[in-house]
CSV table of C-alpha atoms (C1' of nucleotides) in Angstrom, one decimal:
chain,number,residue,atom,x,y,z
R,1,MET,CA,-34.5,37.1,97.6
R,2,ASN,CA,-33.1,35.0,94.1
R,3,LYS,CA,-32.2,31.7,95.2
R,4,GLU,CA,-29.8,31.0,92.9
R,5,ILE,CA,-27.7,34.9,93.4
R,6,ASP,CA,-27.7,34.0,97.2
R,7,ASP,CA,-26.0,30.9,96.7
R,8,LYS,CA,-23.3,32.8,94.4
R,9,LEU,CA,-22.8,35.2,97.2
R,10,LYS,CA,-22.1,32.9,99.6
R,11,LEU,CA,-20.4,30.6,98.3
R,12,LYS,CA,-17.6,33.5,96.7
R,13,ASN,CA,-18.1,34.5,100.8
R,14,ILE,CA,-19.3,37.7,100.0
R,15,LYS,CA,-22.3,39.3,101.9
R,16,PRO,CA,-25.6,39.4,100.3
R,17,THR,CA,-26.0,43.6,99.6
R,18,ALA,CA,-28.5,44.8,98.3
R,19,MET,CA,-26.5,46.7,96.0
R,20,ARG,CA,-24.5,43.4,95.3
R,21,GLN,CA,-27.7,41.5,94.6
R,22,LEU,CA,-28.7,43.5,91.7
R,23,VAL,CA,-25.5,43.4,90.4
R,24,LEU,CA,-25.2,40.5,90.3
R,25,GLU,CA,-28.5,39.6,88.5
R,26,VAL,CA,-27.7,41.7,85.9
R,27,LEU,CA,-24.5,40.4,85.3
R,28,LEU,CA,-26.0,37.1,85.5
R,29,GLN,CA,-29.1,37.7,83.0
R,30,HIS,CA,-26.5,39.5,80.6
R,31,LYS,CA,-25.2,36.8,78.1
R,32,THR,CA,-21.7,38.9,77.3
R,33,ALA,CA,-19.1,40.6,79.1
R,34,ILE,CA,-20.8,44.1,80.7
R,35,SER,CA,-18.1,47.5,81.4
R,36,LEU,CA,-19.1,49.4,84.2
R,37,PRO,CA,-20.3,52.2,82.4
R,38,GLU,CA,-22.8,50.0,80.9
R,39,LEU,CA,-23.9,48.8,84.2
R,40,GLU,CA,-24.6,51.9,84.8
R,41,GLN,CA,-26.9,52.6,82.6
R,42,LYS,CA,-28.7,49.9,83.5
R,43,PHE,CA,-29.9,51.1,86.8
R,44,GLU,CA,-31.2,53.8,87.3
R,45,LYS,CA,-30.0,55.7,89.9
R,46,ALA,CA,-27.7,53.5,91.4
R,47,ASP,CA,-24.4,55.1,91.8
R,48,LYS,CA,-21.0,54.9,89.7
R,49,SER,CA,-18.8,54.5,92.3
R,50,THR,CA,-20.6,52.0,94.1
R,51,LEU,CA,-21.0,50.4,90.8
R,52,TYR,CA,-17.2,50.1,90.9
R,53,ARG,CA,-16.4,48.7,94.1
R,54,THR,CA,-19.0,46.2,93.7
R,55,LEU,CA,-17.1,45.1,90.8
R,56,LYS,CA,-13.7,45.0,92.1
R,57,THR,CA,-15.3,43.4,95.7
R,58,PHE,CA,-16.2,40.4,93.0
R,59,GLN,CA,-13.2,39.8,90.9
R,60,GLU,CA,-11.3,40.5,94.3
R,61,LYS,CA,-13.5,37.3,95.4
R,62,GLN,CA,-13.7,35.6,91.9
R,63,LEU,CA,-17.6,35.8,91.7
R,64,ILE,CA,-16.7,37.7,87.8
R,65,HIS,CA,-13.4,38.1,85.4
R,66,ALA,CA,-12.2,41.1,83.7
R,67,VAL,CA,-11.5,41.2,79.9
R,68,GLU,CA,-9.5,43.3,78.2
R,69,ASP,CA,-11.3,44.0,75.3
R,70,GLY,CA,-9.2,47.2,73.7
R,71,THR,CA,-13.0,48.7,73.4
R,72,GLY,CA,-11.1,51.4,76.1
R,73,SER,CA,-13.5,50.1,79.1
R,74,LEU,CA,-13.1,47.3,80.8
R,75,ARG,CA,-16.1,44.5,80.5
R,76,TYR,CA,-17.0,41.7,83.6
R,77,ALA,CA,-18.3,38.6,83.4
R,78,VAL,CA,-19.4,36.2,85.7
R,79,CYS,CA,-17.4,33.0,86.3
R,80,ASP,CA,-18.2,29.3,86.1
R,81,ASP,CA,-18.9,28.6,89.8
R,82,PHE,CA,-15.9,26.8,91.1
R,83,CYS,CA,-13.3,28.6,89.0
R,84,THR,CA,-10.5,30.4,90.4
R,85,CYS,CA,-9.5,32.8,87.8
R,86,GLU,CA,-6.0,30.6,87.4
R,87,PRO,CA,-4.0,29.8,84.3
R,88,LYS,CA,-6.0,26.5,83.7
R,89,ASP,CA,-9.4,28.6,83.9
R,90,LEU,CA,-8.6,31.3,81.2
R,91,HIS,CA,-10.3,30.9,78.4
R,92,VAL,CA,-10.1,33.3,74.6
R,93,HIS,CA,-13.0,36.1,74.4
R,94,PHE,CA,-14.0,37.3,71.4
R,95,LEU,CA,-14.8,40.9,70.8
R,96,CYS,CA,-17.7,41.4,67.8
R,97,ILE,CA,-16.1,44.7,65.1
R,98,LYS,CA,-19.9,44.9,64.5
R,99,CYS,CA,-22.3,44.5,67.7
R,100,ASN,CA,-19.3,45.9,70.3
R,101,LYS,CA,-20.2,42.9,72.1
R,102,THR,CA,-17.4,40.2,74.1
R,103,TYR,CA,-18.7,37.1,74.3
R,104,CYS,CA,-16.6,34.4,77.0
R,105,LEU,CA,-15.6,31.4,74.9
R,106,HIS,CA,-15.9,28.9,77.5
R,107,ASP,CA,-14.8,26.4,76.2
R,108,ILE,CA,-12.2,27.1,74.9
R,109,PRO,CA,-9.2,27.3,76.9
R,110,VAL,CA,-6.1,29.4,76.3
R,111,PRO,CA,-3.8,28.0,74.4
R,112,GLU,CA,-0.2,27.2,76.6
R,113,ILE,CA,2.4,29.2,75.3
R,114,GLU,CA,6.7,28.4,75.4
R,115,LEU,CA,8.3,31.6,76.7
R,116,PRO,CA,11.5,32.8,76.0
R,117,GLU,CA,13.5,31.5,78.5
R,118,GLY,CA,14.2,33.7,81.6
R,119,PHE,CA,10.4,34.6,80.8
R,120,THR,CA,7.7,33.1,84.1
R,121,PHE,CA,3.9,33.4,83.2
R,122,GLU,CA,1.2,34.5,85.7
R,123,ASN,CA,-1.9,34.9,83.3
R,124,ALA,CA,-2.8,36.3,80.2
R,125,ASN,CA,-4.9,38.0,78.2
R,126,PHE,CA,-6.6,36.9,74.4
R,127,VAL,CA,-9.8,38.4,72.7
R,128,ILE,CA,-10.2,38.1,69.4
R,129,LYS,CA,-12.0,40.2,67.2
R,130,GLY,CA,-14.1,39.9,64.2
R,131,ILE,CA,-17.8,39.2,63.3
R,132,CYS,CA,-20.2,37.2,66.1
R,133,LYS,CA,-22.9,34.6,64.9
R,134,LYS,CA,-25.9,37.0,65.6
R,135,CYS,CA,-23.9,39.7,63.2
R,136,ASN,CA,-23.0,37.2,60.2
R,137,PHE,CA,-26.5,36.5,59.2
L,1,MET,CA,19.4,62.2,58.2
L,2,ASN,CA,20.1,58.8,59.4
L,3,LYS,CA,19.8,56.5,56.5
L,4,GLU,CA,18.0,53.6,58.2
L,5,ILE,CA,14.7,56.0,59.4
L,6,ASP,CA,14.3,57.4,56.5
L,7,ASP,CA,14.3,54.1,54.7
L,8,LYS,CA,11.4,52.9,56.6
L,9,LEU,CA,9.4,55.7,56.0
L,10,LYS,CA,9.8,55.9,52.1
L,11,LEU,CA,9.5,52.0,52.4
L,12,LYS,CA,6.1,52.6,54.6
L,13,ASN,CA,5.2,55.9,51.7
L,14,ILE,CA,5.7,58.1,54.9
L,15,LYS,CA,6.5,61.5,54.2
L,16,PRO,CA,9.9,62.4,56.1
L,17,THR,CA,9.2,65.0,58.3
L,18,ALA,CA,11.5,66.6,61.3
L,19,MET,CA,8.8,65.2,63.4
L,20,ARG,CA,8.3,61.6,61.7
L,21,GLN,CA,11.8,61.4,62.0
L,22,LEU,CA,12.4,62.2,65.9
L,23,VAL,CA,9.5,59.8,66.5
L,24,LEU,CA,10.8,56.9,65.1
L,25,GLU,CA,14.1,56.8,65.8
L,26,VAL,CA,12.4,57.0,70.1
L,27,LEU,CA,10.8,53.9,68.9
L,28,LEU,CA,13.6,52.1,66.6
L,29,GLN,CA,16.0,52.8,69.9
L,30,HIS,CA,13.3,51.3,72.0
L,31,LYS,CA,13.6,47.9,72.9
L,32,THR,CA,9.7,47.8,74.2
L,33,ALA,CA,6.8,48.6,73.2
L,34,ILE,CA,5.9,52.1,73.7
L,35,SER,CA,2.9,54.5,74.7
L,36,LEU,CA,1.5,57.6,73.9
L,37,PRO,CA,3.0,59.8,77.5
L,38,GLU,CA,6.0,58.1,77.6
L,39,LEU,CA,6.3,59.1,73.9
L,40,GLU,CA,5.8,62.7,75.3
L,41,GLN,CA,8.4,62.2,78.3
L,42,LYS,CA,11.0,61.3,75.8
L,43,PHE,CA,10.5,64.7,74.2
L,44,GLU,CA,11.0,68.3,75.8
L,45,LYS,CA,9.0,69.8,74.0
L,46,ALA,CA,6.6,67.6,71.5
L,47,ASP,CA,2.7,67.9,71.8
L,48,LYS,CA,1.2,65.3,72.4
L,49,SER,CA,-1.6,66.3,69.8
L,50,THR,CA,1.0,66.4,67.1
L,51,LEU,CA,2.7,62.9,68.9
L,52,TYR,CA,-0.4,60.8,68.4
L,53,ARG,CA,-1.2,61.8,65.0
L,54,THR,CA,2.0,60.7,64.1
L,55,LEU,CA,1.5,57.6,65.9
L,56,LYS,CA,-1.8,57.4,63.7
L,57,THR,CA,0.0,57.6,60.5
L,58,PHE,CA,2.4,55.1,61.5
L,59,GLN,CA,-0.2,52.7,61.8
L,60,GLU,CA,-2.6,53.2,59.2
L,61,LYS,CA,0.9,53.1,56.8
L,62,GLN,CA,1.4,49.6,58.5
L,63,LEU,CA,4.9,50.7,60.0
L,64,ILE,CA,3.8,49.8,64.0
L,65,HIS,CA,1.0,48.0,65.3
L,66,ALA,CA,-0.8,48.9,68.4
L,67,VAL,CA,-0.6,46.2,71.9
L,68,GLU,CA,-3.4,46.3,74.3
L,69,ASP,CA,-2.2,45.2,77.3
L,70,GLY,CA,-4.2,46.5,79.8
L,71,THR,CA,-1.8,49.1,81.1
L,72,GLY,CA,-4.7,51.8,80.3
L,73,SER,CA,-2.8,52.9,77.3
L,74,LEU,CA,-2.1,51.1,73.8
L,75,ARG,CA,1.6,50.6,73.3
L,76,TYR,CA,3.1,50.7,70.0
L,77,ALA,CA,6.7,48.1,68.5
L,78,VAL,CA,8.0,48.8,64.5
L,79,CYS,CA,7.2,46.3,62.7
L,80,ASP,CA,9.0,44.2,60.5
L,81,ASP,CA,10.0,45.2,57.5
L,82,PHE,CA,7.7,43.0,55.6
L,83,CYS,CA,4.5,43.0,58.1
L,84,THR,CA,1.1,44.1,56.8
L,85,CYS,CA,-0.6,43.5,60.2
L,86,GLU,CA,-2.4,40.7,58.9
L,87,PRO,CA,-3.5,37.1,60.9
L,88,LYS,CA,-0.3,35.5,59.3
L,89,ASP,CA,2.2,38.4,60.7
L,90,LEU,CA,0.4,38.4,64.6
L,91,HIS,CA,2.7,37.5,67.3
L,92,VAL,CA,1.9,37.3,71.8
L,93,HIS,CA,3.2,40.1,73.4
L,94,PHE,CA,4.6,39.9,77.3
L,95,LEU,CA,4.1,42.5,79.7
L,96,CYS,CA,5.8,42.6,82.8
L,97,ILE,CA,4.3,43.1,86.2
L,98,LYS,CA,7.2,44.3,87.7
L,99,CYS,CA,8.8,46.6,85.5
L,100,ASN,CA,5.6,47.0,83.5
L,101,LYS,CA,7.6,46.4,79.8
L,102,THR,CA,5.8,45.6,77.2
L,103,TYR,CA,7.6,42.8,74.6
L,104,CYS,CA,7.0,41.5,71.3
L,105,LEU,CA,7.9,37.7,71.4
L,106,HIS,CA,8.7,38.1,67.5
L,107,ASP,CA,8.8,34.7,67.3
L,108,ILE,CA,6.2,33.0,69.1
L,109,PRO,CA,2.4,33.9,66.2
L,110,VAL,CA,-1.1,34.1,68.1
L,111,PRO,CA,-2.0,30.2,67.8
L,112,GLU,CA,-4.6,29.6,65.3
L,113,ILE,CA,-7.8,28.9,67.4
L,114,GLU,CA,-11.0,27.0,65.7
L,115,LEU,CA,-13.8,30.0,66.5
L,116,PRO,CA,-17.5,28.2,67.5
L,117,GLU,CA,-19.4,28.4,64.2
L,118,GLY,CA,-20.8,31.1,62.2
L,119,PHE,CA,-17.9,33.6,64.4
L,120,THR,CA,-15.1,35.0,61.6
L,121,PHE,CA,-11.9,36.2,62.7
L,122,GLU,CA,-10.2,39.5,61.6
L,123,ASN,CA,-8.0,40.2,64.6
L,124,ALA,CA,-6.6,38.9,67.7
L,125,ASN,CA,-4.5,40.7,70.5
L,126,PHE,CA,-2.8,38.2,72.7
L,127,VAL,CA,-0.9,39.3,76.0
L,128,ILE,CA,1.3,37.3,78.2
L,129,LYS,CA,1.8,38.7,81.0
L,130,GLY,CA,4.3,37.6,84.1
L,131,ILE,CA,8.0,38.5,85.4
L,132,CYS,CA,10.6,39.4,82.1
L,133,LYS,CA,13.9,37.5,82.1
L,134,LYS,CA,15.7,41.0,83.7
L,135,CYS,CA,13.7,41.1,87.1
L,136,ASN,CA,13.1,37.4,87.5
L,137,PHE,CA,17.0,37.9,87.6
G,1,DA,C1',-31.4,49.7,124.4
G,2,DA,C1',-27.2,51.8,123.5
G,3,DA,C1',-22.6,52.2,122.5
G,4,DT,C1',-19.2,51.0,119.8
G,5,DG,C1',-16.5,49.5,115.5
G,6,DT,C1',-16.7,47.4,110.6
G,7,DT,C1',-18.6,47.3,106.2
G,8,DG,C1',-21.6,49.1,102.4
G,9,DT,C1',-23.1,53.8,99.8
G,10,DG,C1',-23.3,58.0,97.5
G,11,DC,C1',-21.2,62.2,96.2
G,12,DA,C1',-18.4,64.9,94.2
G,13,DA,C1',-13.8,65.7,92.2
G,14,DT,C1',-9.8,64.4,91.1
G,15,DC,C1',-6.7,62.2,87.5
G,16,DG,C1',-5.1,60.4,83.1
G,17,DG,C1',-5.4,58.5,78.0
G,18,DG,C1',-7.2,59.4,74.2
G,19,DT,C1',-9.1,62.6,70.6
G,20,DT,C1',-10.7,66.7,68.1
G,21,DG,C1',-11.4,72.0,66.3
G,22,DC,C1',-9.2,75.6,64.5
G,23,DA,C1',-5.7,78.8,63.1
G,24,DA,C1',0.0,79.4,61.9
G,25,DA,C1',3.2,77.2,59.9
G,26,DG,C1',5.7,74.7,56.6
G,27,DT,C1',5.5,72.1,52.3
G,28,DC,C1',5.4,71.7,47.4
G,29,DA,C1',4.0,72.5,42.5
G,30,DA,C1',1.9,75.6,39.0
C,1,DT,C1',4.1,84.1,43.9
C,2,DT,C1',0.7,82.5,44.4
C,3,DG,C1',-2.7,78.8,46.1
C,4,DA,C1',-3.9,74.2,47.2
C,5,DC,C1',-2.5,71.1,50.7
C,6,DT,C1',0.0,68.6,54.8
C,7,DT,C1',1.5,69.2,59.4
C,8,DT,C1',2.3,71.1,63.5
C,9,DG,C1',0.9,73.6,68.1
C,10,DC,C1',-2.7,75.0,71.4
C,11,DA,C1',-6.2,74.7,73.9
C,12,DA,C1',-9.8,72.3,75.2
C,13,DC,C1',-13.0,68.7,74.8
C,14,DC,C1',-14.3,63.7,76.4
C,15,DC,C1',-15.3,59.9,78.8
C,16,DG,C1',-13.8,55.5,81.9
C,17,DA,C1',-11.1,55.0,86.2
C,18,DT,C1',-9.9,56.2,90.9
C,19,DT,C1',-9.9,58.2,95.2
C,20,DG,C1',-11.6,60.7,99.7
C,21,DC,C1',-14.9,61.9,102.8
C,22,DA,C1',-19.2,62.1,105.1
C,23,DC,C1',-23.4,59.6,106.3
C,24,DA,C1',-26.1,55.5,106.3
C,25,DA,C1',-26.4,50.6,107.6
C,26,DC,C1',-25.3,46.3,109.8
C,27,DA,C1',-23.3,43.4,113.4
C,28,DT,C1',-20.7,43.1,118.7
C,29,DT,C1',-20.5,44.2,122.8
C,30,DT,C1',-21.9,45.5,127.5
DNA sequence: AAATGTTGTGCAATCGGGTTGCAAAGTCAA
DNA sequence: TTGACTTTGCAACCCGATTGCACAACATTT
């Protein structure tokens, strides 16, 4: 099997079943974040709930992160190798309103915000909507 | 009928039906953003699709704005009087993961982000999750 | 290898938010 | 009052997410 894939699974302590290898392969190939329904379409016959649980496992083990891009379905993208999904690892996402793809802007961290007194920070979801490079030309 | 409510409707060119007055009243009373299902519960017998379309109308006329807070349902809050829902009017939202309420942080504008070349900005959704003041004490 | 426990998978069903079609009721102007 | 337009209520539907259950795959112990 593909070395990179098995390495990534091992790195995050995920047992490398056939299903998981396939799913991770699709996730890695896909340049933009992908939703469960989209993932389903990539497979001829895989079961929805299996895919669902595979994504959940990946997410728990911090192999992937979820983006709430407001399209009505959560989208997932592979984390950087040493991401622990903590505040410092958070980045901005971009949803193209034309092609409906969601990009990870890995280089753009979510800006720190000074919250009102008494409010404490746990997590953040920052999605910018607009037109992506491809659709702009 | 309540003067404030009718004024707000008139200001945004919305015909003041009984239903709309009631819905706006609830929205104004409610300190945090409210979802369609939550709104439904505030009424004994109002119809879901009527409420749905009322919210849509309010949103189109920029009386309210929607927040995608990742709870699975859109939440709505009344805009400031002269909000036109343009980038300059965007503010950060805060979702308390304990009481599940979504606050408008009116005073905290969504920070400007320098997008990668070729990407253009249209809109943004920035939700911070954590514990709110009430739940922290 | 057989027996046992644990984990993963497939199928079917359910839940819940959002949305739509349609007909009846209400509004308004001529 | 008539006719055009808008709003409302009801029922149905769509679709993403989630769960229960049984069986399969795998690992572990004897």
